[in-house]
Coordinates of C-alpha atoms in Angstrom, one line a residue:
Chain A
M1 CA -39.8 11.8 -89.5
Q2 CA -39.5 15.6 -90.0
I3 CA -36.0 16.5 -91.1
V4 CA -34.1 20.1 -90.7
I5 CA -30.6 20.9 -92.0
I6 CA -28.9 23.5 -90.5
G7 CA -25.9 25.5 -93.5
S8 CA -25.7 26.3 -96.6
G9 CA -22.2 25.5 -97.3
N10 CA -21.0 22.3 -99.5
V11 CA -21.3 19.7 -96.6
A12 CA -25.2 20.8 -96.6
Y13 CA -26.2 20.9 -100.4
H14 CA -24.8 17.4 -101.2
L15 CA -26.6 16.3 -98.0
A16 CA -30.1 17.9 -98.5
K17 CA -29.3 16.9 -102.1
A18 CA -28.4 13.1 -101.4
F19 CA -31.8 12.8 -99.3
T20 CA -33.7 14.8 -101.9
K21 CA -32.6 11.9 -104.7
K22 CA -33.6 9.4 -102.4
K23 CA -37.0 11.1 -102.1
I24 CA -36.6 11.6 -98.0
P25 CA -38.3 15.2 -97.6
L26 CA -36.8 18.1 -95.8
A27 CA -38.7 19.7 -93.9
Q28 CA -36.3 23.1 -94.0
I29 CA -32.8 24.0 -95.6
F30 CA -31.9 26.9 -92.5
G31 CA -28.9 28.8 -92.7
R32 CA -27.9 32.4 -92.7
N33 CA -26.3 33.4 -95.8
E34 CA -29.2 34.1 -98.0
E35 CA -27.9 34.3 -101.4
D36 CA -26.6 30.2 -100.9
L37 CA -29.8 29.0 -99.0
N38 CA -31.6 30.2 -101.7
K39 CA -29.5 28.4 -104.6
I40 CA -30.1 25.2 -102.5
A41 CA -33.8 25.8 -101.7
Q42 CA -34.6 26.7 -105.2
E43 CA -32.6 23.6 -107.2
L44 CA -33.5 21.2 -104.7
N45 CA -36.8 22.2 -103.7
I46 CA -37.1 22.8 -100.4
P47 CA -38.4 25.4 -97.8
H48 CA -36.1 27.7 -96.5
S49 CA -35.1 30.3 -94.1
T50 CA -32.4 32.5 -92.4
S51 CA -34.5 33.4 -89.5
K52 CA -37.1 31.3 -88.2
L53 CA -36.4 27.2 -87.2
E54 CA -38.8 24.8 -88.4
D55 CA -40.1 22.3 -85.3
A56 CA -38.2 19.0 -86.5
D57 CA -37.8 15.3 -85.1
L58 CA -33.6 16.1 -86.0
Y59 CA -31.7 18.4 -87.0
I60 CA -28.4 17.9 -88.8
I61 CA -25.9 20.8 -88.4
C62 CA -23.6 21.1 -91.1
V63 CA -21.8 24.1 -90.6
S64 CA -17.7 25.1 -89.9
D65 CA -16.4 23.4 -86.7
G66 CA -16.3 26.4 -85.3
S67 CA -20.0 27.8 -85.5
V68 CA -21.1 24.2 -84.3
E69 CA -21.9 25.4 -80.7
D70 CA -23.6 28.8 -80.9
V71 CA -25.8 26.5 -83.5
S72 CA -26.8 24.3 -81.3
Q73 CA -28.3 26.9 -79.3
L74 CA -30.6 28.4 -81.7
I75 CA -32.5 25.0 -81.2
T76 CA -34.9 25.1 -78.2
K77 CA -37.3 22.0 -78.9
T78 CA -36.1 19.5 -76.5
D79 CA -37.9 16.4 -77.9
C80 CA -35.5 15.5 -81.0
I81 CA -32.4 14.4 -82.1
V82 CA -29.6 17.6 -83.0
A83 CA -27.0 15.8 -84.9
H84 CA -23.6 17.7 -85.9
T85 CA -21.3 16.4 -89.3
S86 CA -17.7 17.3 -87.7
G87 CA -15.1 14.7 -87.9
S88 CA -12.8 16.4 -84.9
L89 CA -15.8 17.4 -83.0
P90 CA -17.5 15.5 -79.8
K91 CA -21.6 15.0 -79.3
E92 CA -21.1 17.3 -76.2
I93 CA -20.6 20.3 -78.1
L94 CA -24.0 20.5 -78.9
I95 CA -25.8 22.8 -75.9
G96 CA -29.4 21.7 -75.7
A97 CA -31.8 19.7 -73.7
Y98 CA -32.4 17.3 -76.7
R99 CA -30.8 14.2 -77.7
K100 CA -27.1 14.9 -78.6
S101 CA -25.7 12.8 -81.6
S102 CA -22.7 12.7 -84.4
F103 CA -23.4 12.1 -88.2
Y104 CA -19.8 13.0 -89.8
P105 CA -19.7 11.6 -93.4
L106 CA -16.4 11.0 -94.4
Q107 CA -15.7 13.1 -98.1
T108 CA -14.4 16.3 -99.2
F109 CA -17.4 18.5 -100.7
S110 CA -16.9 20.8 -103.6
K111 CA -20.3 22.2 -104.3
S112 CA -19.8 22.1 -107.9
K113 CA -18.4 18.4 -107.9
E114 CA -21.1 15.6 -108.7
L115 CA -20.8 12.9 -105.8
D116 CA -21.5 9.0 -105.4
Y117 CA -23.2 9.2 -102.4
S118 CA -23.7 5.5 -102.4
K119 CA -20.3 5.0 -101.5
I120 CA -19.7 7.9 -98.9
P121 CA -18.9 6.0 -95.7
F122 CA -21.1 7.1 -92.7
F123 CA -20.2 7.6 -88.6
I124 CA -23.0 7.6 -86.1
E125 CA -22.8 8.6 -82.7
T126 CA -25.7 8.9 -80.4
E127 CA -26.7 9.5 -76.9
N128 CA -30.0 7.6 -77.2
P129 CA -29.3 3.8 -77.9
A130 CA -32.9 4.3 -79.7
D131 CA -31.9 7.0 -81.7
K132 CA -28.6 4.7 -83.0
N133 CA -31.1 2.8 -85.1
L134 CA -33.0 5.6 -86.5
L135 CA -29.7 7.4 -87.7
I136 CA -28.2 4.5 -89.1
K137 CA -31.7 3.2 -91.1
L138 CA -31.7 6.9 -92.3
A139 CA -28.2 7.0 -93.7
S140 CA -28.2 3.8 -94.9
Q141 CA -30.8 4.8 -97.5
I142 CA -28.0 7.7 -99.0
S143 CA -25.4 5.3 -98.1
E144 CA -24.0 1.3 -98.4
N145 CA -21.5 2.3 -95.8
V146 CA -23.1 3.1 -92.0
M147 CA -21.3 2.3 -89.1
E148 CA -21.5 3.3 -85.7
S149 CA -18.3 5.6 -84.0
S150 CA -17.1 6.8 -81.0
H151 CA -15.9 10.2 -80.8
E152 CA -12.1 8.6 -80.2
K153 CA -12.5 6.9 -83.3
R154 CA -14.0 9.5 -85.3
K155 CA -10.8 11.6 -84.0
Y156 CA -8.8 9.3 -85.7
I157 CA -10.7 8.7 -88.8
H158 CA -10.5 12.5 -89.6
L159 CA -6.7 12.4 -88.3
T160 CA -6.5 9.7 -91.1
A161 CA -8.3 11.4 -93.8
V162 CA -6.4 14.7 -93.3
F163 CA -3.3 12.5 -94.4
A164 CA -5.0 10.6 -97.3
C165 CA -7.1 13.5 -98.5
N166 CA -6.0 17.2 -97.1
F167 CA -2.3 16.7 -97.0
V168 CA -2.3 14.8 -100.4
N169 CA -4.1 17.5 -102.5
H170 CA -1.6 20.4 -100.9
L171 CA 1.3 18.0 -102.8
F172 CA -0.7 18.2 -105.4
A173 CA -1.0 21.6 -104.9
R174 CA 2.7 22.4 -104.2
A175 CA 3.6 19.8 -107.3
K176 CA 2.3 22.0 -109.7
E177 CA 4.3 25.1 -108.3
I178 CA 7.1 23.1 -108.9
S179 CA 5.7 22.2 -112.7
D180 CA 4.3 26.1 -113.1
D181 CA 7.6 27.4 -112.1
Q182 CA 8.9 25.6 -115.5
K183 CA 6.2 26.0 -117.6
I184 CA 5.5 22.4 -117.7
P185 CA 1.9 21.5 -118.0
F186 CA 0.2 19.8 -115.0
D187 CA -2.0 18.1 -117.2
Y188 CA 1.0 16.2 -118.0
F189 CA 1.1 14.8 -114.2
L190 CA -2.3 13.5 -114.3
P191 CA -1.5 10.0 -115.6
L192 CA 0.8 9.4 -112.8
I193 CA -1.5 10.4 -110.3
D194 CA -4.4 8.5 -111.3
E195 CA -2.8 5.3 -111.8
T196 CA -0.8 6.3 -108.1
V197 CA -4.3 6.3 -106.9
K198 CA -5.3 3.0 -109.1
K199 CA -2.5 0.9 -107.2
I200 CA -3.8 1.4 -103.6
H201 CA -6.8 -0.2 -104.5
E202 CA -4.8 -3.6 -105.6
I203 CA -1.9 -3.2 -103.6
E204 CA -1.0 -2.1 -99.9
P205 CA 0.7 1.7 -100.1
K206 CA 3.6 0.5 -98.3
S207 CA 4.4 -2.3 -101.0
A208 CA 3.6 0.3 -103.5
Q209 CA 6.6 2.7 -102.7
T210 CA 8.5 4.3 -106.0
G211 CA 10.7 6.5 -106.0
P212 CA 14.4 7.7 -105.3
A213 CA 14.1 7.6 -101.4
V214 CA 12.8 3.9 -100.8
R215 CA 16.0 3.0 -103.5
N216 CA 18.2 5.3 -101.2
D217 CA 19.5 6.9 -104.4
T218 CA 21.2 9.5 -102.6
R219 CA 22.4 11.4 -105.9
V220 CA 18.6 11.9 -106.7
L221 CA 18.0 12.9 -103.8
E222 CA 20.8 15.5 -103.3
L223 CA 20.0 16.6 -107.0
H224 CA 16.4 17.2 -106.1
E225 CA 17.3 19.1 -102.4
Q226 CA 19.2 21.2 -105.1
L227 CA 16.4 22.7 -107.5
L228 CA 14.1 23.4 -104.2
K229 CA 13.7 25.8 -101.5
D230 CA 11.5 27.1 -98.5
E231 CA 8.7 25.3 -97.6
S232 CA 8.9 22.6 -100.6
L233 CA 12.1 21.9 -99.7
E234 CA 11.2 20.7 -96.0
I235 CA 8.3 19.0 -97.2
Y236 CA 10.7 17.1 -99.7
K237 CA 13.2 16.3 -96.8
T238 CA 10.3 15.5 -94.3
M239 CA 8.6 13.3 -96.7
N240 CA 12.4 10.9 -97.7
H241 CA 13.3 11.1 -94.1
S242 CA 9.9 9.6 -93.2
I243 CA 10.1 6.9 -96.3
K244 CA 13.8 6.2 -95.2
N245 CA 12.2 5.6 -91.5
M246 CA 9.9 3.4 -92.6
Y247 CA 11.9 1.0 -95.0
E248 CA 14.5 1.2 -92.0
L249 CA 17.2 2.5 -94.6
Chain B
M1 CA 13.7 -1.0 -137.3
Q2 CA 15.2 -3.2 -134.7
I3 CA 14.6 -2.7 -131.5
V4 CA 16.6 -4.0 -128.0
I5 CA 14.8 -3.5 -124.7
I6 CA 17.6 -4.1 -122.0
G7 CA 16.3 -4.7 -118.3
S8 CA 13.9 -7.4 -116.7
G9 CA 12.2 -4.8 -114.2
N10 CA 9.0 -3.3 -114.4
V11 CA 9.6 -0.5 -116.9
A12 CA 11.2 -3.0 -119.3
Y13 CA 8.1 -5.5 -118.9
H14 CA 5.6 -2.7 -119.3
L15 CA 7.3 -0.5 -122.7
A16 CA 8.2 -4.2 -124.0
K17 CA 4.5 -4.9 -124.0
A18 CA 3.4 -1.8 -125.1
F19 CA 5.5 -2.3 -128.4
T20 CA 4.0 -6.1 -128.3
K21 CA 0.9 -4.5 -128.1
K22 CA 1.0 -2.4 -131.0
K23 CA 2.5 -5.0 -132.7
I24 CA 6.2 -3.3 -133.3
P25 CA 9.0 -6.5 -133.3
L26 CA 11.4 -6.2 -130.8
A27 CA 14.6 -7.9 -132.0
Q28 CA 15.4 -8.8 -128.1
I29 CA 14.7 -8.5 -124.8
F30 CA 18.2 -8.4 -122.5
G31 CA 19.3 -8.7 -119.0
R32 CA 20.5 -10.4 -115.7
N33 CA 17.5 -11.9 -114.0
E34 CA 16.9 -15.2 -116.1
E35 CA 13.5 -15.7 -113.8
D36 CA 12.0 -12.7 -114.7
L37 CA 13.4 -12.1 -118.6
N38 CA 11.7 -15.8 -118.9
K39 CA 8.3 -14.7 -117.7
I40 CA 8.4 -11.4 -120.2
A41 CA 9.9 -12.9 -122.9
Q42 CA 7.8 -16.3 -122.7
E43 CA 4.2 -13.6 -122.0
L44 CA 5.0 -11.6 -124.9
N45 CA 6.8 -14.0 -127.2
I46 CA 10.5 -11.9 -127.5
P47 CA 13.7 -13.5 -128.2
H48 CA 15.8 -12.7 -124.7
S49 CA 19.4 -13.7 -123.5
T50 CA 20.9 -13.0 -120.3
S51 CA 24.4 -13.3 -122.1
K52 CA 24.7 -12.6 -126.2
L53 CA 23.1 -8.8 -126.8
E54 CA 21.5 -8.9 -130.3
D55 CA 22.2 -6.6 -132.9
A56 CA 20.3 -3.9 -133.1
D57 CA 18.9 0.0 -134.3
L58 CA 18.2 0.9 -130.7
Y59 CA 18.9 0.0 -127.4
I60 CA 16.4 1.0 -124.8
I61 CA 17.8 0.7 -121.4
C62 CA 15.1 0.3 -118.4
V63 CA 17.9 -0.2 -115.5
S64 CA 17.6 1.4 -112.2
D65 CA 19.4 4.6 -112.2
G66 CA 22.4 3.1 -111.0
S67 CA 23.2 0.5 -113.2
V68 CA 22.6 2.9 -116.2
E69 CA 26.2 3.6 -116.5
D70 CA 27.7 0.1 -116.4
V71 CA 25.0 -1.2 -118.6
S72 CA 25.4 1.5 -121.4
Q73 CA 28.8 -0.1 -121.5
L74 CA 28.1 -3.7 -122.5
I75 CA 27.1 -1.6 -126.0
T76 CA 30.0 -1.5 -128.5
K77 CA 28.1 -1.6 -131.7
T78 CA 28.2 2.4 -132.8
D79 CA 26.2 3.2 -135.8
C80 CA 23.0 2.6 -133.6
I81 CA 21.0 4.7 -131.3
V82 CA 21.2 4.3 -126.8
A83 CA 18.4 5.5 -125.0
H84 CA 17.9 5.3 -121.2
T85 CA 14.5 5.8 -119.5
S86 CA 15.6 7.8 -116.6
G87 CA 14.1 10.6 -115.4
S88 CA 16.8 12.5 -113.9
L89 CA 20.0 11.4 -115.8
P90 CA 21.7 13.1 -118.6
K91 CA 22.1 11.4 -122.2
E92 CA 26.0 11.8 -120.9
I93 CA 25.7 8.6 -118.2
L94 CA 25.7 6.4 -121.3
I95 CA 29.2 5.5 -122.1
G96 CA 30.5 4.0 -125.7
A97 CA 30.9 5.6 -129.1
Y98 CA 26.6 5.5 -130.2
R99 CA 24.1 8.3 -130.6
K100 CA 22.8 8.8 -126.9
S101 CA 19.5 9.6 -126.2
S102 CA 16.3 9.8 -123.5
F103 CA 13.2 8.1 -123.6
Y104 CA 11.5 9.1 -120.5
P105 CA 8.0 7.0 -119.8
L106 CA 6.4 9.6 -116.6
Q107 CA 4.1 6.7 -114.8
T108 CA 4.7 4.7 -111.8
F109 CA 5.1 1.0 -113.1
S110 CA 3.9 -2.1 -111.0
K111 CA 4.7 -5.3 -113.3
S112 CA 1.3 -6.6 -111.4
K113 CA -1.0 -3.5 -112.9
E114 CA -2.5 -3.2 -116.0
L115 CA -1.9 0.2 -117.8
D116 CA -3.6 2.4 -120.9
Y117 CA -0.2 3.2 -122.5
S118 CA -1.9 5.1 -124.9
K119 CA -2.4 8.1 -121.7
I120 CA 1.4 8.1 -120.7
P121 CA 3.6 11.1 -121.2
F122 CA 7.0 10.5 -123.3
F123 CA 9.7 12.7 -123.2
I124 CA 12.3 12.7 -125.9
E125 CA 15.8 13.9 -126.2
T126 CA 18.7 12.8 -128.7
E127 CA 22.2 13.9 -130.0
N128 CA 21.5 13.7 -133.5
P129 CA 18.7 15.8 -134.3
A130 CA 17.8 13.0 -137.2
D131 CA 17.3 10.5 -134.5
K132 CA 14.8 12.5 -133.0
N133 CA 12.1 12.5 -135.3
L134 CA 12.8 8.9 -135.0
L135 CA 12.0 8.5 -131.7
I136 CA 9.6 10.4 -131.7
K137 CA 7.6 8.5 -134.2
L138 CA 8.2 5.2 -132.8
A139 CA 6.5 6.7 -128.9
S140 CA 3.8 8.2 -131.1
Q141 CA 3.1 4.2 -131.7
I142 CA 2.3 3.5 -128.5
S143 CA 1.5 6.9 -126.6
E144 CA -1.1 10.0 -127.5
N145 CA 1.1 12.3 -125.4
V146 CA 5.1 12.6 -126.8
M147 CA 7.5 15.1 -126.4
E148 CA 11.0 16.6 -126.6
S149 CA 12.2 17.7 -123.2
S150 CA 16.0 18.6 -122.5
H151 CA 17.6 17.3 -119.9
E152 CA 17.2 20.5 -118.2
K153 CA 13.1 20.5 -118.1
R154 CA 13.4 16.5 -117.4
K155 CA 15.1 16.8 -114.3
Y156 CA 11.6 19.2 -113.2
I157 CA 9.0 16.6 -114.7
H158 CA 11.2 14.3 -112.4
L159 CA 10.9 16.5 -109.0
T160 CA 7.0 16.9 -109.8
A161 CA 6.5 13.4 -110.3
V162 CA 8.1 12.8 -106.8
F163 CA 5.7 15.1 -105.4
A164 CA 3.0 14.3 -107.0
C165 CA 3.3 10.7 -107.2
N166 CA 6.2 8.9 -104.6
F167 CA 4.9 11.4 -101.7
V168 CA 1.6 11.0 -102.2
N169 CA 1.7 7.2 -102.0
H170 CA 4.0 7.5 -98.7
L171 CA 1.0 9.6 -97.0
F172 CA -1.3 7.0 -98.1
A173 CA 1.0 4.7 -96.4
R174 CA 1.3 6.9 -93.3
A175 CA -2.4 7.3 -93.0
K176 CA -3.0 3.2 -93.3
E177 CA -0.7 3.5 -90.5
I178 CA -2.9 5.2 -88.1
S179 CA -5.8 3.5 -89.1
D180 CA -4.5 0.5 -88.9
D181 CA -3.4 0.9 -85.0
Q182 CA -6.9 2.3 -84.2
K183 CA -8.2 -0.7 -86.2
I184 CA -10.1 1.6 -88.7
P185 CA -10.5 -0.4 -92.0
F186 CA -8.6 1.9 -94.7
D187 CA -10.9 0.7 -97.0
Y188 CA -13.0 3.3 -95.7
F189 CA -11.0 6.2 -97.1
L190 CA -10.8 4.9 -100.3
P191 CA -13.9 7.2 -101.7
L192 CA -12.1 9.6 -99.9
I193 CA -9.3 9.4 -102.1
D194 CA -10.2 8.6 -105.3
E195 CA -12.7 12.1 -104.9
T196 CA -9.4 13.9 -104.1
V197 CA -7.8 13.2 -107.3
K198 CA -11.0 13.6 -109.8
K199 CA -11.5 17.0 -108.2
I200 CA -8.1 18.1 -109.4
H201 CA -8.8 17.0 -113.1
E202 CA -11.6 19.7 -112.6
I203 CA -10.6 22.5 -110.2
E204 CA -7.5 23.5 -109.5
P205 CA -5.2 21.6 -106.5
K206 CA -4.8 25.0 -104.7
S207 CA -8.6 26.0 -104.6
A208 CA -9.4 22.8 -103.9
Q209 CA -7.6 22.7 -100.9
T210 CA -10.2 21.3 -98.0
G211 CA -9.2 20.4 -93.7
P212 CA -7.9 22.2 -90.6
A213 CA -4.8 23.8 -91.4
V214 CA -6.1 25.8 -94.5
R215 CA -9.7 27.3 -92.1
N216 CA -6.6 28.1 -89.7
D217 CA -8.6 25.6 -87.2
T218 CA -6.3 26.0 -84.2
R219 CA -8.0 23.7 -82.1
V220 CA -8.2 20.9 -84.5
L221 CA -4.7 21.3 -85.5
E222 CA -3.9 20.7 -82.1
L223 CA -6.0 17.9 -80.9
H224 CA -4.4 16.1 -83.9
E225 CA -0.5 16.8 -82.9
Q226 CA -1.6 15.3 -79.5
L227 CA -2.4 12.1 -81.5
L228 CA 0.9 11.8 -83.5
K229 CA 4.3 10.9 -82.6
D230 CA 7.8 10.7 -84.8
E231 CA 7.4 10.5 -88.5
S232 CA 4.3 11.2 -88.5
L233 CA 3.8 14.6 -86.3
E234 CA 7.2 15.7 -88.2
I235 CA 5.1 15.2 -91.1
Y236 CA 1.9 16.7 -89.8
K237 CA 3.4 19.8 -89.1
T238 CA 5.8 20.0 -91.7
M239 CA 2.4 20.0 -94.2
N240 CA 0.3 22.4 -91.8
H241 CA 2.9 25.0 -91.7
S242 CA 3.7 24.5 -96.0
I243 CA -0.4 24.9 -96.1
K244 CA -0.5 28.3 -94.1
N245 CA 2.4 29.3 -96.3
M246 CA 0.8 28.5 -99.2
Y247 CA -2.5 30.3 -98.2
E248 CA -0.6 33.4 -96.1
L249 CA -2.2 32.6 -93.0

């Protein structure tokens, strides 16, 4: 099967790398950004182009959600599968006479960070039932965790990931802002953060909750509100309100 | 030095365990809850009592913030150090004619979870300058990361920890609620969560931010709001507002 990856960002890079590591040949990596594309193509030894899309059996579109529709129209071939990698888009966003599908890896990708691909869950949806097995088989070569998933379900998977990853990272950013202001090194908090995450591998997050809100410690809650302002104060109030509501305090 | 630990909860257990592992003898573990106290005393082979407090040079109070003041009054000895382990209380909360201090371990403790004590930062504050070196020396036997810290600074350390640990755990709990509702196993998200945390060991959290809010992806943000309600919707709006504000979007 001839496979082309479209895109030169983090998802394109990591997916191309995962395939290459498993000796699954890529016919081409295609994208707009010549510099990024060159880097990936050289590192992974893949043919690349910014202008002429290679003929293939499978195109995997790894571009930002807003560009998927436009990019999908570059593919004029009809006897092929085209898959996007977005958590929130339906496969119908793809405009063309090919077989539409979705190939969604649930992970946060940074170019500079090595990843254990085998643990990344992949969620597959296809128009054509025969393509489903094909894509599941392909994804299973790089990951131990491949499932079929409707667009409806994928939307909720993406939403859950926003809470569990994007918002968590933003809390780290706001926490660092508070500690930076006080000249407290953020490194002090890394063992605590690591432990917070290790815990939920063993205990339900609801049972693992600690802190002043779940103890309904009004004295500390009021003290903390006095130390905060603007967005961090808003987050503080919203999170405590939600914690109290969850534990019916 | 004769050391007594007061309390039978998670902090008391883990502190007693850390001392025992380093062969620092404890004269007694004292507390109200006989069952919990028996368990700790048996596991770690420490004398224990629910009624008679042993004479000691150092008492470490490991009880909930709301009980510290009351418990501190049980200590009638004057020629000794009494330390609490709270992040948010001043050492002056301790009522007695002894030397007041604070011995604050920055960690989230669960009884059932093994911990690497050497990585836990300890923050020390004492009334008496000579006691400072004594407590720093003691803490340094169980941790590589021991610092002096005023109550003022400790308040901000605790506040930062609430964002980086307590609120993060609550996001996991709300994320699990969303995925449970859709019968999506929460285990799918563990590799993503692990990676989110691994990232901030290498990259500043502000630079590691991903997701629809930082891309200002209005389509996805609106879609997600339609899928949410009540506390989770409030969290969604507050976090996105704060993300947009941080990146000036």
